Amino acid sequence: MISANLSAIFYLVSGILFILALRGLSSPETSRQGNLFGILGMIIAITVTFLTVGNFSTSTIYVFIFLLVGGAIGAFIAFKIPMTAMPELVAGFHSLVGLAAVFVAISAFKNPEAFNLGIPGDIKLASLIEMSIGAAVGAITFSGSIIAFLKLRGIMSGSPITFPGQHIVNLLIGISIFVLIYFLCSSQSESFFWSMIAISFLIGVLLIIPIGGADMPVVISMLNSYSGWAAAGIGFTLENTALIITGALVGSSGAILSYIMCKGMNRSFFSVILGGFGGDASVSKDKKKDQKPVKSGNAEDAAFLLKNASSVIIVPGYGMAVAQAQHALREMVDTLKKNDIKVSYAVHPVAGRMPGHMNVLLAEANVPYDEVFELDDINNDFANTDVAFVIGANDVTNPVAKTDPQSPIFGMPVLDVEKCKSVLFVKRSLSPGYAGVDNELFYRENTMMLFADAKKMTEDIVKNI
Amino acid sequence: MEIDPFIFRFSIFILAIFVGYYVVWSVTPSLHTPLMSVTNAISSVIIVGAIIAALAGSSENIFEISSIFGFLAIVLAAVNIFGGFLVTQRMLQMYKKKKKNK
């Protein structure tokens, strides 16, 4: 048993270790150490909690058992999950944080004495508000993340689900949560508490279904942020500094990532949230009317072009992740390098389905991170490059974003791929990207389309070099 | 006049948001995926609440309704803690410099 003051100091220490964990991510060199700080912070927080409660009984044994069961499941997932499934995994993990927040709030509501919040039926007003906010945000995080998970996993279609009056309905439901919290606080009645949680689950679903597949990077960052605010809400209820600090860190981290993703698509945060943008590349119907000439080639042509180039920039996108082509791609690059060709990678901020998705896949394929460049760092190099090899990316290379104010993607920062002497575009068909916009690049003089599965095409090119 | 302790906690909260803001902007974009998985892991520090709730059951009946929710929350948070930190570690191991000096 340690004093409340001492344990508060320890919680502060673990909060600071969490800050250092994020700080470590400023460079890959320090990131592994940062992760260890995070683990240390977690160990301190858990140990201190045991010591503070100090009541070692049979319950303690059960706590350890449940801890180990959860831990074993988590460790199993962490080692088995393929890197291409990282967006789903993160969405799934967000849902667990959300649900855990709901459960802790329920425990606190049912047994407020354990947390020094008063007695059932007479919980302190501030605590009641805090736990309601924690539970509501947690519930939204949970059900929203489940929908995001289903969409990312492909179990649910990536196209937006919209219905008339959607925003009004959402708004009314949103308001009703506040109304229920108000009644809960004035009456302390359990039924208001349960209905508030149920409605929060519902709004989580309704908020995410209208958002299309292309906007998933924003959604996933946003849910990251929500899970933080839920944790902070519970932190206030439990009067726990570690939880408050962590909640604030995670909340702002998710918010910043959402902002970066929105900026990468030149979309306002609200237009993403309101949804209805981008489906499963289904908007191609009326585009077929003017069949413009397209130059297409095979692996041999591509190998010839690549072999005779002196510099190549690779532009990976979501298609590379789907085809699991990252290892084949690295093999191709190795072969090119043996022929003294300079190769670098250009990663657009919203390439893939979550922030940094492409970087992880390339790292998995043993691509050194100092060969991978961000949009701003590499965009001027396209003009002096012989070949751009676009694999699985589409909208992020579309020159229309710079030229046509009518286009829905106008103003989105894009990679200036068309400035290369020639462009190789690996794609399964001419279908437009997630934004539903035809890519003007396909019809350019210096573009050669390679119609094939990304992985197979890359392997064929390697054979032909 | 006493200051409500809530205000102190609120101050910590606001300051931590600012710390988070500056720290996260300094994260290199290539590590944004590990950033998400590690924030996931640390937000599971909510497990402290779950442990308190689970241990609060009386000795005759350790599975009261509130402690059951506590135990459930422990499992969920533990999945996240182990899963989150380990998968982050796994990802970070893959980030290497030029492969020749490996």
Coordinates of C-alpha atoms in Angstrom, one line a residue:
Chain A
M1 CA 0.0 0.0 0.0
I2 CA 1.5 3.3 -1.0
S3 CA 0.1 6.8 -0.4
A4 CA -2.1 8.6 -2.8
N5 CA 0.5 11.3 -3.2
L6 CA 3.3 8.9 -4.0
S7 CA 1.2 7.1 -6.6
A8 CA 0.2 10.4 -8.2
I9 CA 3.9 11.1 -8.6
F10 CA 4.5 7.7 -10.2
Y11 CA 1.5 8.3 -12.6
L12 CA 3.1 11.6 -13.6
V13 CA 6.4 9.8 -14.3
S14 CA 4.6 7.3 -16.6
G15 CA 2.9 10.2 -18.3
I16 CA 6.3 11.7 -19.0
L17 CA 7.6 8.4 -20.3
F18 CA 4.7 8.3 -22.7
I19 CA 5.6 11.8 -24.0
L20 CA 9.2 10.5 -24.5
A21 CA 7.8 7.5 -26.4
L22 CA 6.2 9.9 -28.9
R23 CA 9.2 12.1 -28.9
G24 CA 11.4 9.1 -29.9
L25 CA 9.4 8.8 -33.2
S26 CA 11.0 12.0 -34.5
S27 CA 13.6 9.8 -36.2
P28 CA 13.9 6.0 -36.9
E29 CA 17.2 6.0 -34.9
T30 CA 15.6 7.0 -31.6
S31 CA 12.2 5.4 -32.2
R32 CA 13.0 1.9 -30.8
Q33 CA 14.3 3.5 -27.6
G34 CA 11.1 5.6 -27.5
N35 CA 9.0 2.5 -27.6
L36 CA 10.9 1.1 -24.6
F37 CA 10.1 4.3 -22.7
G38 CA 6.4 3.7 -23.5
I39 CA 6.6 0.1 -22.2
L40 CA 8.3 1.2 -19.1
G41 CA 5.7 3.9 -18.5
M42 CA 3.0 1.3 -18.8
I43 CA 4.7 -1.1 -16.4
I44 CA 5.0 1.7 -13.8
A45 CA 1.4 2.7 -14.2
I46 CA 0.1 -0.9 -13.8
T47 CA 2.4 -1.7 -10.8
V48 CA 1.5 1.5 -9.0
T49 CA -2.2 0.7 -9.4
F50 CA -1.7 -2.7 -7.8
L51 CA 0.2 -1.1 -4.9
T52 CA -2.3 1.7 -4.4
V53 CA -5.2 -0.6 -4.2
G54 CA -3.0 -2.8 -2.0
N55 CA -5.8 -5.3 -1.4
F56 CA -4.3 -8.6 -2.5
S57 CA -7.0 -11.2 -2.6
T58 CA -8.3 -13.8 -4.9
S59 CA -9.4 -11.0 -7.2
T60 CA -5.7 -10.2 -7.8
I61 CA -5.1 -13.6 -9.2
Y62 CA -8.0 -13.2 -11.6
V63 CA -6.7 -9.8 -12.6
F64 CA -3.4 -11.4 -13.5
I65 CA -5.1 -14.2 -15.4
F66 CA -7.2 -11.8 -17.5
L67 CA -4.2 -9.6 -18.0
L68 CA -2.2 -12.5 -19.4
V69 CA -5.1 -13.8 -21.5
G70 CA -5.5 -10.4 -23.1
G71 CA -1.7 -10.0 -23.4
A72 CA -1.4 -13.4 -25.1
I73 CA -4.1 -12.6 -27.6
G74 CA -2.4 -9.2 -28.3
A75 CA 1.0 -10.7 -28.7
F76 CA -0.3 -13.4 -31.0
I77 CA -2.0 -10.8 -33.2
A78 CA 1.1 -8.5 -33.2
F79 CA 3.4 -11.3 -34.5
K80 CA 1.0 -12.8 -37.0
I81 CA -0.5 -9.7 -38.6
P82 CA 0.9 -9.0 -42.1
M83 CA 2.1 -5.5 -42.6
T84 CA -0.4 -4.9 -45.4
A85 CA -3.2 -5.4 -42.8
M86 CA -1.9 -2.6 -40.5
P87 CA -4.8 -0.2 -41.2
E88 CA -7.4 -2.8 -40.1
L89 CA -5.3 -3.7 -37.1
V90 CA -5.1 -0.1 -35.9
A91 CA -8.8 0.4 -36.5
G92 CA -9.5 -2.8 -34.5
F93 CA -7.2 -1.7 -31.7
H94 CA -9.0 1.7 -31.5
S95 CA -12.3 -0.1 -31.1
L96 CA -10.9 -2.0 -28.1
V97 CA -9.7 1.2 -26.4
G98 CA -13.2 2.7 -26.9
L99 CA -14.9 -0.4 -25.5
A100 CA -12.6 -0.5 -22.5
A101 CA -13.4 3.1 -21.8
V102 CA -17.1 2.3 -21.9
F103 CA -16.6 -0.7 -19.5
V104 CA -14.6 1.3 -17.0
A105 CA -17.2 4.0 -17.1
I106 CA -19.9 1.4 -16.4
S107 CA -17.9 0.0 -13.5
A108 CA -17.4 3.5 -12.1
F109 CA -21.2 4.1 -12.4
K110 CA -22.1 0.8 -10.7
N111 CA -19.6 1.0 -8.0
P112 CA -18.6 4.6 -7.4
E113 CA -17.2 3.9 -3.9
A114 CA -14.3 2.0 -5.4
F115 CA -13.2 5.2 -7.2
N116 CA -14.2 7.7 -4.4
L117 CA -16.9 9.2 -6.5
G118 CA -19.7 9.0 -4.0
I119 CA -22.3 6.2 -3.6
P120 CA -24.7 4.7 -6.2
G121 CA -27.5 7.1 -6.8
D122 CA -25.5 10.0 -5.4
I123 CA -22.4 10.3 -7.6
K124 CA -20.6 13.6 -7.6
L125 CA -21.9 15.8 -10.4
A126 CA -18.5 16.5 -12.0
S127 CA -17.6 12.8 -11.9
L128 CA -20.9 11.9 -13.5
I129 CA -20.3 14.4 -16.3
E130 CA -16.8 13.2 -16.8
M131 CA -17.7 9.5 -16.9
S132 CA -20.6 10.2 -19.3
I133 CA -18.3 12.0 -21.7
G134 CA -15.8 9.2 -21.4
A135 CA -18.4 6.5 -22.0
A136 CA -20.1 8.4 -24.9
V137 CA -16.8 9.1 -26.7
G138 CA -15.6 5.6 -26.0
A139 CA -18.8 4.1 -27.5
I140 CA -18.5 6.3 -30.6
T141 CA -14.9 5.2 -31.0
F142 CA -15.9 1.6 -30.6
S143 CA -18.7 1.4 -33.1
G144 CA -17.0 3.8 -35.5
S145 CA -13.8 1.8 -35.5
I146 CA -15.7 -1.4 -36.1
I147 CA -17.2 0.1 -39.2
A148 CA -13.8 1.4 -40.3
F149 CA -12.4 -2.1 -39.7
L150 CA -15.1 -3.7 -41.8
K151 CA -14.6 -1.3 -44.6
L152 CA -10.8 -1.6 -44.6
R153 CA -11.0 -5.4 -44.4
G154 CA -13.3 -5.4 -47.4
I155 CA -16.1 -7.1 -45.5
M156 CA -18.2 -4.0 -46.0
S157 CA -18.1 -2.1 -49.2
G158 CA -15.9 1.0 -49.2
S159 CA -18.6 3.1 -51.0
P160 CA -20.3 5.7 -48.9
I161 CA -23.7 4.8 -47.5
T162 CA -25.9 7.9 -47.5
F163 CA -29.6 8.5 -47.1
P164 CA -31.7 11.6 -47.2
G165 CA -31.7 13.7 -44.1
Q166 CA -28.7 11.9 -42.8
H167 CA -27.0 15.0 -41.4
I168 CA -30.2 16.1 -39.7
V169 CA -30.6 12.7 -38.1
N170 CA -27.0 12.6 -36.9
L171 CA -27.4 16.1 -35.5
L172 CA -30.6 15.2 -33.6
I173 CA -29.0 12.1 -32.2
G174 CA -25.9 14.1 -31.2
I175 CA -28.1 16.5 -29.4
S176 CA -30.0 13.8 -27.7
I177 CA -26.8 12.5 -26.1
F178 CA -26.3 15.8 -24.4
V179 CA -29.9 15.8 -23.3
L180 CA -29.6 12.3 -21.9
I181 CA -26.4 13.4 -20.0
Y182 CA -28.3 16.3 -18.6
F183 CA -31.2 14.1 -17.4
L184 CA -28.7 11.6 -16.0
C185 CA -27.1 14.2 -14.0
S186 CA -30.3 15.6 -12.6
S187 CA -31.9 12.2 -11.8
Q188 CA -28.9 9.8 -11.3
S189 CA -31.2 7.3 -13.0
E190 CA -29.5 4.2 -14.5
S191 CA -31.8 4.0 -17.5
F192 CA -30.5 7.4 -18.8
F193 CA -27.0 6.1 -18.5
W194 CA -27.7 3.0 -20.5
S195 CA -29.7 4.8 -23.2
M196 CA -26.9 7.4 -23.5
I197 CA -24.4 4.6 -24.2
A198 CA -26.7 2.8 -26.6
I199 CA -27.2 6.0 -28.6
S200 CA -23.5 6.7 -28.7
F201 CA -22.9 3.3 -30.2
L202 CA -25.5 4.1 -32.8
I203 CA -24.0 7.5 -33.7
G204 CA -20.6 6.0 -34.1
V205 CA -22.0 3.7 -36.8
L206 CA -23.9 6.5 -38.5
L207 CA -20.9 8.8 -38.5
I208 CA -18.6 6.4 -40.3
I209 CA -20.9 4.7 -42.9
P210 CA -21.1 7.8 -45.2
I211 CA -17.4 8.1 -45.4
G212 CA -15.8 6.5 -48.5
G213 CA -12.8 4.3 -48.9
A214 CA -10.5 7.0 -50.1
D215 CA -11.1 9.0 -46.9
M216 CA -10.1 6.2 -44.6
P217 CA -6.7 7.8 -43.7
V218 CA -8.7 10.7 -42.2
V219 CA -11.2 8.4 -40.5
I220 CA -8.6 6.2 -38.9
S221 CA -6.7 9.3 -37.6
M222 CA -9.9 10.8 -36.3
L223 CA -10.8 7.6 -34.4
N224 CA -7.3 7.6 -33.0
S225 CA -8.0 11.1 -31.7
Y226 CA -11.4 10.0 -30.3
S227 CA -9.9 7.1 -28.4
G228 CA -7.6 9.7 -26.8
W229 CA -10.4 12.0 -25.7
A230 CA -12.3 9.0 -24.3
A231 CA -9.2 8.0 -22.2
A232 CA -8.9 11.6 -21.0
G233 CA -12.6 11.7 -20.0
I234 CA -12.1 8.5 -17.9
G235 CA -8.8 10.0 -16.6
F236 CA -10.7 12.9 -15.1
T237 CA -13.2 10.5 -13.5
L238 CA -10.5 8.5 -11.9
E239 CA -8.5 11.6 -11.1
N240 CA -5.5 9.9 -12.7
T241 CA -2.7 12.1 -14.2
A242 CA -1.2 9.3 -16.3
L243 CA -4.5 8.8 -18.1
I244 CA -5.2 12.5 -18.5
I245 CA -1.8 13.2 -20.0
T246 CA -2.0 10.2 -22.3
G247 CA -5.5 11.1 -23.4
A248 CA -4.4 14.6 -24.3
L249 CA -1.4 13.3 -26.1
V250 CA -3.3 10.7 -28.1
G251 CA -6.1 13.1 -28.8
S252 CA -3.9 15.8 -30.2
S253 CA -1.8 13.3 -32.1
G254 CA -4.9 11.9 -33.9
A255 CA -6.1 15.5 -34.6
I256 CA -2.8 16.4 -36.2
L257 CA -2.7 13.3 -38.3
S258 CA -6.3 14.0 -39.5
Y259 CA -5.2 17.5 -40.4
I260 CA -2.2 16.3 -42.3
M261 CA -4.3 13.8 -44.2
C262 CA -7.0 16.4 -45.1
K263 CA -4.3 18.7 -46.3
G264 CA -2.8 15.9 -48.4
M265 CA -6.2 15.6 -50.2
N266 CA -7.0 19.3 -50.1
R267 CA -10.3 18.5 -48.4
S268 CA -11.7 20.3 -45.4
F269 CA -12.1 18.2 -42.3
F270 CA -15.9 18.8 -42.4
S271 CA -16.4 17.7 -46.0
V272 CA -14.7 14.4 -45.1
I273 CA -16.8 14.0 -42.0
L274 CA -20.0 14.8 -43.9
G275 CA -18.9 12.0 -46.2
G276 CA -20.2 10.7 -49.5
F277 CA -16.9 11.0 -51.4
G278 CA -15.3 8.1 -53.3
G279 CA -16.5 4.6 -53.7
D280 CA -15.2 1.4 -55.2
A281 CA -14.1 3.0 -58.5
S282 CA -17.6 2.8 -59.8
V283 CA -18.1 6.3 -61.2
S284 CA -16.6 5.4 -64.6
K285 CA -19.9 5.0 -66.6
D286 CA -20.1 8.4 -68.4
K287 CA -16.3 8.6 -68.8
K288 CA -16.3 5.9 -71.5
K289 CA -17.8 8.2 -74.1
D290 CA -14.5 9.5 -75.5
Q291 CA -12.1 6.7 -75.9
K292 CA -8.8 8.5 -76.0
P293 CA -5.7 6.6 -77.4
V294 CA -3.7 4.9 -74.7
K295 CA -0.2 3.5 -75.2
S296 CA 0.1 0.2 -73.5
G297 CA 3.1 -2.1 -73.1
N298 CA 4.3 -5.3 -71.7
A299 CA 7.0 -6.3 -69.2
E300 CA 9.7 -6.4 -71.9
D301 CA 9.0 -2.8 -73.0
A302 CA 9.1 -1.7 -69.4
A303 CA 12.3 -3.5 -68.7
F304 CA 13.9 -1.9 -71.8
L305 CA 12.9 1.6 -70.7
L306 CA 14.1 1.0 -67.1
K307 CA 17.4 -0.6 -68.2
N308 CA 18.2 2.4 -70.3
A309 CA 17.3 5.0 -67.7
S310 CA 19.9 6.6 -65.5
S311 CA 17.4 7.6 -62.8
V312 CA 14.1 6.1 -61.7
I313 CA 11.6 7.3 -59.1
I314 CA 9.1 4.8 -57.8
V315 CA 5.6 6.0 -56.8
P316 CA 3.9 3.4 -54.7
G317 CA 0.2 3.5 -53.8
Y318 CA -2.6 1.4 -52.3
G319 CA -2.6 -1.0 -55.2
M320 CA 0.9 -2.1 -54.2
A321 CA -0.4 -3.0 -50.8
V322 CA -3.3 -4.9 -52.2
A323 CA -1.1 -6.9 -54.6
Q324 CA 1.5 -7.4 -51.9
A325 CA 4.0 -6.2 -54.5
Q326 CA 6.5 -4.6 -52.1
H327 CA 9.0 -7.4 -52.1
A328 CA 8.9 -7.9 -55.8
L329 CA 9.4 -4.2 -56.2
R330 CA 12.5 -4.2 -54.0
E331 CA 13.9 -7.0 -56.1
M332 CA 13.4 -5.0 -59.2
V333 CA 15.1 -2.0 -57.6
D334 CA 18.0 -4.1 -56.6
T335 CA 18.5 -5.3 -60.1
L336 CA 18.3 -1.7 -61.4
K337 CA 20.8 -0.6 -58.8
K338 CA 23.2 -3.3 -60.0
N339 CA 23.1 -1.6 -63.4
D340 CA 24.1 1.7 -61.7
I341 CA 20.7 3.3 -62.0
K342 CA 19.8 5.8 -59.3
V343 CA 16.5 4.8 -57.7
S344 CA 14.4 6.6 -55.1
Y345 CA 10.9 6.4 -53.8
A346 CA 8.3 9.1 -53.7
V347 CA 5.5 8.7 -51.1
H348 CA 2.4 10.9 -51.1
P349 CA 1.0 11.7 -47.7
V350 CA -2.3 10.0 -48.4
A351 CA -0.9 7.0 -50.4
G352 CA -2.5 3.9 -48.9
R353 CA -5.2 3.6 -46.3
M354 CA -3.5 5.2 -43.2
P355 CA -0.8 7.7 -42.5
G356 CA 2.6 6.3 -43.3
H357 CA 1.2 3.1 -44.7
M358 CA 3.6 3.0 -47.7
N359 CA 6.6 3.7 -45.6
V360 CA 5.9 0.6 -43.4
L361 CA 5.5 -1.6 -46.4
L362 CA 8.7 -0.4 -48.0
A363 CA 10.5 -0.8 -44.7
E364 CA 9.1 -4.4 -44.5
A365 CA 10.6 -5.1 -47.9
N366 CA 14.0 -3.9 -46.6
V367 CA 14.0 -0.6 -48.5
P368 CA 16.3 1.7 -46.5
Y369 CA 14.3 4.6 -45.2
D370 CA 16.8 7.2 -46.5
E371 CA 15.8 6.2 -50.0
V372 CA 12.1 7.1 -49.4
F373 CA 11.1 10.7 -49.8
E374 CA 8.1 12.8 -49.0
L375 CA 6.1 14.8 -51.5
D376 CA 7.8 18.1 -50.9
D377 CA 11.3 16.7 -50.8
I378 CA 11.2 14.9 -54.1
N379 CA 8.7 16.7 -56.3
N380 CA 11.3 18.9 -58.0
D381 CA 13.3 15.9 -59.0
F382 CA 10.8 14.4 -61.4
A383 CA 11.9 16.9 -64.1
N384 CA 15.4 15.5 -64.1
T385 CA 14.4 11.9 -63.9
D386 CA 14.2 9.4 -66.8
V387 CA 11.5 7.1 -65.7
A388 CA 8.7 7.3 -63.1
F389 CA 7.4 3.9 -62.1
V390 CA 3.9 4.3 -60.7
I391 CA 2.8 1.2 -59.0
G392 CA -0.7 1.1 -57.5
A393 CA -1.0 4.9 -57.1
N394 CA -3.5 6.9 -59.2
D395 CA -5.2 10.1 -57.9
V396 CA -2.0 11.3 -56.3
T397 CA -0.3 11.6 -59.7
N398 CA -3.2 13.1 -61.6
P399 CA -2.1 16.4 -63.3
V400 CA -5.7 17.5 -63.4
A401 CA -5.4 18.5 -59.8
K402 CA -3.1 21.3 -61.0
T403 CA -4.9 22.3 -64.2
D404 CA -8.6 21.8 -64.1
P405 CA -10.5 23.9 -61.5
Q406 CA -13.7 21.9 -62.3
S407 CA -12.2 18.7 -61.1
P408 CA -13.1 17.4 -57.6
I409 CA -9.5 16.9 -56.8
F410 CA -8.4 20.3 -58.0
G411 CA -5.9 21.9 -55.6
M412 CA -4.8 18.5 -54.1
P413 CA -1.0 18.4 -53.9
V414 CA 0.1 15.8 -56.4
L415 CA 3.4 14.2 -57.5
D416 CA 4.7 15.8 -60.7
V417 CA 5.1 12.4 -62.3
E418 CA 4.3 13.7 -65.8
K419 CA 7.5 15.8 -65.8
C420 CA 9.6 12.7 -66.1
K421 CA 10.9 11.7 -69.6
S422 CA 8.6 8.6 -69.5
V423 CA 6.1 7.3 -67.1
L424 CA 5.4 3.6 -66.5
F425 CA 2.0 3.1 -65.0
V426 CA 1.2 -0.3 -63.5
K427 CA -2.5 -0.7 -63.1
R428 CA -5.1 -3.4 -63.7
S429 CA -7.4 -1.2 -65.9
L430 CA -8.0 2.3 -67.0
S431 CA -10.6 2.8 -64.3
P432 CA -10.5 6.0 -62.4
G433 CA -9.2 6.1 -58.9
Y434 CA -11.1 6.4 -55.6
A435 CA -12.0 10.0 -56.3
G436 CA -13.8 8.8 -59.4
V437 CA -11.7 11.1 -61.6
D438 CA -10.2 10.0 -64.8
N439 CA -6.4 10.3 -64.7
E440 CA -5.2 12.5 -67.6
L441 CA -1.8 10.9 -67.2
F442 CA -3.0 7.7 -68.9
Y443 CA -3.4 9.5 -72.3
R444 CA -0.1 11.4 -72.3
E445 CA 2.4 10.9 -75.0
N446 CA 5.2 9.8 -72.6
T447 CA 3.0 7.4 -70.5
M448 CA 3.1 3.7 -71.0
M449 CA 0.4 1.7 -69.3
L450 CA 1.3 -1.7 -68.0
F451 CA -2.0 -3.5 -67.5
A452 CA -1.5 -6.3 -65.0
D453 CA -1.4 -7.2 -61.4
A454 CA 1.3 -5.1 -59.7
K455 CA 3.1 -8.0 -58.3
K456 CA 3.1 -10.2 -61.4
M457 CA 4.1 -7.3 -63.6
T458 CA 7.0 -6.3 -61.3
E459 CA 8.2 -9.9 -61.3
D460 CA 8.0 -10.1 -65.1
I461 CA 10.0 -7.0 -65.4
V462 CA 12.8 -8.4 -63.2
K463 CA 13.0 -11.4 -65.5
N464 CA 13.4 -9.2 -68.5
I465 CA 16.0 -6.8 -67.2
Chain B
M1 CA -10.6 30.5 -1.5
E2 CA -9.7 26.9 -2.3
I3 CA -9.0 26.0 -5.9
D4 CA -11.0 23.0 -7.0
P5 CA -8.6 20.1 -7.7
F6 CA -10.4 19.7 -11.0
I7 CA -8.8 22.9 -12.1
F8 CA -5.4 21.4 -11.5
R9 CA -6.2 18.3 -13.5
F10 CA -7.7 20.5 -16.2
S11 CA -4.4 22.5 -16.3
I12 CA -2.4 19.3 -16.7
F13 CA -4.8 18.3 -19.5
I14 CA -4.5 21.5 -21.4
L15 CA -0.7 21.6 -21.0
A16 CA -0.5 18.0 -22.2
I17 CA -2.4 18.9 -25.3
F18 CA 0.2 21.5 -26.1
V19 CA 3.0 19.1 -25.4
G20 CA 1.3 16.6 -27.7
Y21 CA 0.8 19.2 -30.4
Y22 CA 4.5 20.0 -30.5
V23 CA 5.8 16.5 -30.0
V24 CA 3.6 15.0 -32.7
W25 CA 4.5 17.7 -35.3
S26 CA 8.1 16.6 -34.8
V27 CA 7.3 13.0 -35.7
T28 CA 8.7 12.2 -39.1
P29 CA 6.0 11.4 -41.6
S30 CA 7.5 8.0 -42.4
L31 CA 6.8 6.9 -38.9
H32 CA 3.1 7.9 -38.8
T33 CA 1.9 4.3 -38.8
P34 CA 4.1 3.4 -35.8
L35 CA 2.9 6.6 -34.2
M36 CA -0.7 5.4 -34.5
S37 CA 0.0 2.0 -33.1
V38 CA 2.0 3.3 -30.2
T39 CA -0.6 5.9 -29.3
N40 CA -3.0 3.1 -29.3
A41 CA -0.9 1.1 -26.9
I42 CA -0.4 4.0 -24.5
S43 CA -4.1 5.0 -24.5
S44 CA -4.7 1.6 -23.0
V45 CA -3.3 2.9 -19.8
I46 CA -7.0 3.1 -19.1
I47 CA -6.3 -0.4 -17.7
V48 CA -5.5 1.3 -14.4
G49 CA -9.2 2.1 -14.1
A50 CA -10.1 -1.4 -15.1
I51 CA -7.8 -2.9 -12.4
I52 CA -9.3 -0.7 -9.7
A53 CA -12.8 -1.7 -10.7
A54 CA -11.9 -5.4 -10.8
L55 CA -10.2 -5.4 -7.4
A56 CA -13.1 -3.5 -5.8
G57 CA -15.3 -6.6 -5.6
S58 CA -15.9 -7.8 -2.0
S59 CA -14.2 -11.0 -0.9
E60 CA -17.4 -13.1 -0.9
N61 CA -18.4 -12.1 -4.4
I62 CA -15.5 -11.1 -6.5
F63 CA -17.7 -11.1 -9.6
E64 CA -20.0 -8.3 -9.0
I65 CA -21.4 -6.5 -11.9
S66 CA -18.9 -3.6 -11.7
S67 CA -15.9 -5.9 -11.3
I68 CA -17.1 -8.0 -14.2
F69 CA -16.9 -5.0 -16.4
G70 CA -13.5 -4.3 -14.9
F71 CA -12.3 -7.7 -15.8
L72 CA -13.6 -7.4 -19.4
A73 CA -11.9 -4.0 -19.7
I74 CA -8.7 -5.6 -18.5
V75 CA -8.7 -8.2 -21.2
L76 CA -9.5 -5.5 -23.9
A77 CA -6.8 -3.1 -22.7
A78 CA -4.3 -5.9 -22.3
V79 CA -4.8 -7.0 -25.9
N80 CA -4.1 -3.4 -26.9
I81 CA -1.1 -2.9 -24.6
F82 CA 0.8 -6.1 -25.7
G83 CA -0.5 -6.0 -29.3
G84 CA 0.2 -2.2 -29.7
F85 CA 3.7 -2.2 -28.2
L86 CA 4.8 -5.4 -29.9
V87 CA 3.5 -4.5 -33.3
T88 CA 5.2 -1.1 -33.0
Q89 CA 8.4 -2.7 -32.0
R90 CA 8.1 -5.1 -35.0
M91 CA 7.6 -2.2 -37.4
L92 CA 10.4 -0.1 -36.0
Q93 CA 12.8 -3.0 -36.3
M94 CA 12.2 -2.9 -40.1
Y95 CA 13.3 0.7 -40.5
K96 CA 16.9 0.4 -41.5
K97 CA 19.4 2.6 -43.2
K98 CA 21.3 1.6 -46.4
K99 CA 21.3 -2.1 -46.4
K100 CA 25.0 -2.7 -47.1
N101 CA 26.1 -1.8 -43.6
K102 CA 23.6 -4.2 -42.0

